Short mmCIF file of C-alpha atoms and ligand atoms in Angstrom, two decimals:
data_model
loop_
_atom_site.label_atom_id
_atom_site.label_comp_id
_atom_site.label_asym_id
_atom_site.label_seq_id
_atom_site.Cartn_x
_atom_site.Cartn_y
_atom_site.Cartn_z
CA MET H 187 107.37 133.95 87.43
CA LYS H 188 106.20 131.56 84.40
CA ALA H 189 109.35 130.31 84.15
CA ILE H 190 109.78 129.91 88.26
CA CYS H 191 106.52 128.10 88.26
CA VAL H 192 107.64 125.62 85.22
CA LEU H 193 110.67 125.02 86.96
CA ALA H 194 109.35 123.73 90.15
CA LEU H 195 106.62 121.78 88.84
CA ALA H 196 109.99 119.73 87.00
CA ALA H 197 111.35 119.31 90.18
CA LEU H 198 108.24 118.18 91.68
CA THR H 199 107.57 115.75 88.76
CA ALA H 200 111.03 114.61 88.97
CA SER H 201 110.66 113.62 92.71
CA LEU H 202 107.28 112.18 92.12
CA SER H 203 108.68 109.76 89.54
CA LEU H 204 111.93 108.63 91.56
CA PRO H 205 110.96 104.79 91.80
CA ALA H 206 111.16 104.72 87.77
CA ALA H 207 114.33 106.69 87.84
CA ALA H 208 115.95 104.30 90.82
CA GLN H 209 119.37 103.29 89.78
CA PHE H 210 120.70 99.82 91.01
CA ALA H 211 124.82 99.68 91.45
CA LYS H 212 124.44 96.26 90.12
CA LYS H 213 121.74 93.65 88.58
CA ASP H 214 121.44 91.66 91.51
CA ASP H 215 120.74 94.85 93.47
CA ALA H 216 117.17 95.62 91.68
CA ILE H 217 116.53 92.17 91.36
CA ASP H 218 116.42 92.20 95.32
CA TYR H 219 114.38 95.29 95.14
CA ARG H 220 111.90 94.17 92.83
CA GLN H 221 111.29 90.75 94.44
CA SER H 222 110.98 92.79 98.31
CA ALA H 223 108.88 95.07 96.93
CA LEU H 224 106.27 92.55 95.53
CA SER H 225 107.19 90.72 98.40
CA VAL H 226 105.90 93.62 101.39
CA MET H 227 102.83 93.29 98.66
CA ALA H 228 102.02 90.11 99.33
CA ALA H 229 102.25 90.16 102.78
CA HIS H 230 99.62 92.89 103.49
CA PHE H 231 97.47 91.66 100.70
CA ALA H 232 97.14 88.43 101.85
CA ARG H 233 96.35 90.29 104.67
CA LEU H 234 93.14 91.25 103.06
CA GLY H 235 92.96 87.88 101.63
CA ALA H 236 92.41 86.13 105.26
CA MET H 237 89.78 88.63 105.54
CA ALA H 238 87.88 88.38 102.49
CA LYS H 239 88.07 84.47 102.80
CA GLY H 240 86.68 84.48 106.17
CA ASP H 241 89.93 83.14 108.09
CA VAL H 242 90.04 86.14 110.39
CA PRO H 243 87.61 88.45 111.27
CA PHE H 244 87.29 91.38 109.09
CA ASP H 245 88.49 94.71 110.44
CA ALA H 246 87.97 97.93 108.51
CA LYS H 247 90.48 99.73 109.94
CA ALA H 248 93.00 97.06 109.00
CA ALA H 249 91.59 96.44 105.61
CA GLN H 250 92.22 100.11 105.02
CA GLU H 251 95.66 100.14 105.85
CA ASN H 252 96.52 97.09 104.14
CA ALA H 253 95.54 98.36 100.57
CA ASP H 254 96.87 101.52 101.01
CA ILE H 255 100.21 99.98 101.31
CA VAL H 256 99.11 97.44 98.53
CA VAL H 257 98.48 100.47 96.07
CA PHE H 258 101.58 102.26 97.25
CA MET H 259 104.02 99.18 97.15
CA SER H 260 102.12 98.46 93.62
CA ARG H 261 104.38 100.99 92.23
CA LEU H 262 107.14 100.38 93.13
CA PRO H 263 108.42 97.17 91.82
CA TRP H 264 108.85 97.70 87.83
CA ALA H 265 111.54 100.43 88.52
CA GLY H 266 113.53 97.01 89.43
CA PHE H 267 112.67 95.44 85.74
CA GLY H 268 115.39 97.95 83.95
CA PRO H 269 117.44 96.66 81.07
CA ASP H 270 119.45 94.07 81.76
CA THR H 271 118.05 92.71 84.87
CA GLU H 272 117.23 89.83 83.58
CA GLY H 273 116.93 86.81 86.61
CA GLY H 274 115.28 85.97 89.14
CA LYS H 275 111.70 84.65 88.46
CA ALA H 276 111.48 87.31 85.73
CA LYS H 277 110.83 85.00 82.48
CA PRO H 278 112.76 86.70 79.26
CA ASN H 279 109.34 87.76 77.97
CA VAL H 280 109.32 90.41 80.49
CA TRP H 281 112.17 92.57 78.10
CA THR H 282 111.02 91.36 74.77
CA GLU H 283 107.48 91.26 75.28
CA ASN H 284 107.86 94.79 77.56
CA ALA H 285 104.85 96.79 76.50
CA LYS H 286 102.35 93.46 77.59
CA PHE H 287 104.17 93.45 80.26
CA LYS H 288 103.71 97.34 81.38
CA GLU H 289 100.34 96.85 80.59
CA LEU H 290 99.57 94.01 83.25
CA ALA H 291 101.51 95.80 85.66
CA GLY H 292 99.51 98.88 85.09
CA LYS H 293 96.25 96.57 85.24
CA MET H 294 97.41 95.45 88.81
CA GLU H 295 97.99 98.74 90.18
CA ALA H 296 94.92 99.98 88.86
CA GLU H 297 92.74 96.84 90.47
CA ALA H 298 95.05 97.70 93.83
CA VAL H 299 93.57 101.21 93.65
CA LYS H 300 89.99 100.02 92.83
CA LEU H 301 90.72 97.58 96.40
CA ALA H 302 91.61 100.76 98.48
CA ALA H 303 88.49 101.94 97.86
CA ALA H 304 86.68 99.01 98.29
CA ALA H 305 88.16 98.97 101.83
CA LYS H 306 87.16 102.51 102.60
CA GLN H 307 83.57 100.88 101.88
CA ASN H 308 83.25 98.78 105.32
CA ASP H 309 81.65 95.82 103.67
CA LEU H 310 83.10 92.64 103.30
CA ALA H 311 81.33 91.75 100.13
CA SER H 312 83.01 94.78 98.74
CA LEU H 313 86.28 93.47 100.20
CA LYS H 314 85.50 90.53 98.40
CA ALA H 315 85.18 91.31 94.93
CA ALA H 316 88.10 93.82 94.75
CA PHE H 317 90.42 91.48 96.37
CA GLY H 318 89.39 88.67 93.91
CA ALA H 319 89.86 91.29 90.82
CA THR H 320 93.23 92.14 92.69
CA ALA H 321 94.49 88.55 92.46
CA GLY H 322 92.94 87.91 89.41
CA SER H 323 95.57 91.17 88.08
CA CYS H 324 98.31 89.24 89.46
CA LYS H 325 98.03 85.90 87.99
CA ALA H 326 97.29 87.48 84.71
CA CYS H 327 100.97 88.69 84.97
CA HIS H 328 102.72 85.68 86.71
CA ASP H 329 101.04 83.49 84.05
CA SER H 330 102.66 85.24 81.36
CA PHE H 331 106.01 86.01 82.88
CA ARG H 332 107.02 84.55 86.04
CA SER H 333 108.51 81.07 85.90
CA ARG H 334 107.85 78.55 88.24
C1 LIG L 281 98.91 86.63 96.54
C2 LIG L 281 99.64 86.72 95.64
C3 LIG L 281 100.19 86.05 94.46
C4 LIG L 281 98.81 86.51 93.82
C5 LIG L 281 98.52 85.55 93.34
C6 LIG L 281 97.25 85.12 92.83
O1 LIG L 281 98.16 86.68 97.55
O2 LIG L 281 100.90 86.56 97.06
O3 LIG L 281 101.22 86.29 94.35
O4 LIG L 281 98.09 86.56 95.25
O5 LIG L 281 98.58 84.18 94.20
O6 LIG L 281 97.04 84.28 92.08
#
């Protein structure tokens, strides 16, 4: 029984960590993948930004839906930054300073989780604050690791 539980847990863990194990046939496929994931994330983040800036009326349901998508998408790009996938706008130090890159990626993921929690409070001021903090975490990584 114990062995079966361990096997089931291992299978579950493997399925949950699928994005990290994503394989790409070609380097360009990995670059397309990470750029696509970041692009979808940015589209939904921008809808929150429009509310935070007052360009569109605050809509609590839309805020929650968009923030949940940002959280989900925030977990995906990193599988596309594997070994031998240099290119796109990524600077070479993504690979030579990989621990720092991963740390900043993780900070952005954590800010996205806080953003989704804020979006559930149905309060524009909370959303604004969390949006600003999340945008700051995007910028911190871009400043070090993305070329213009
Ligand atoms: C966005 C977006 C980014 C970040 C960054 C924050 O909406 O597409 O890349 O915010 O501009 O400074």
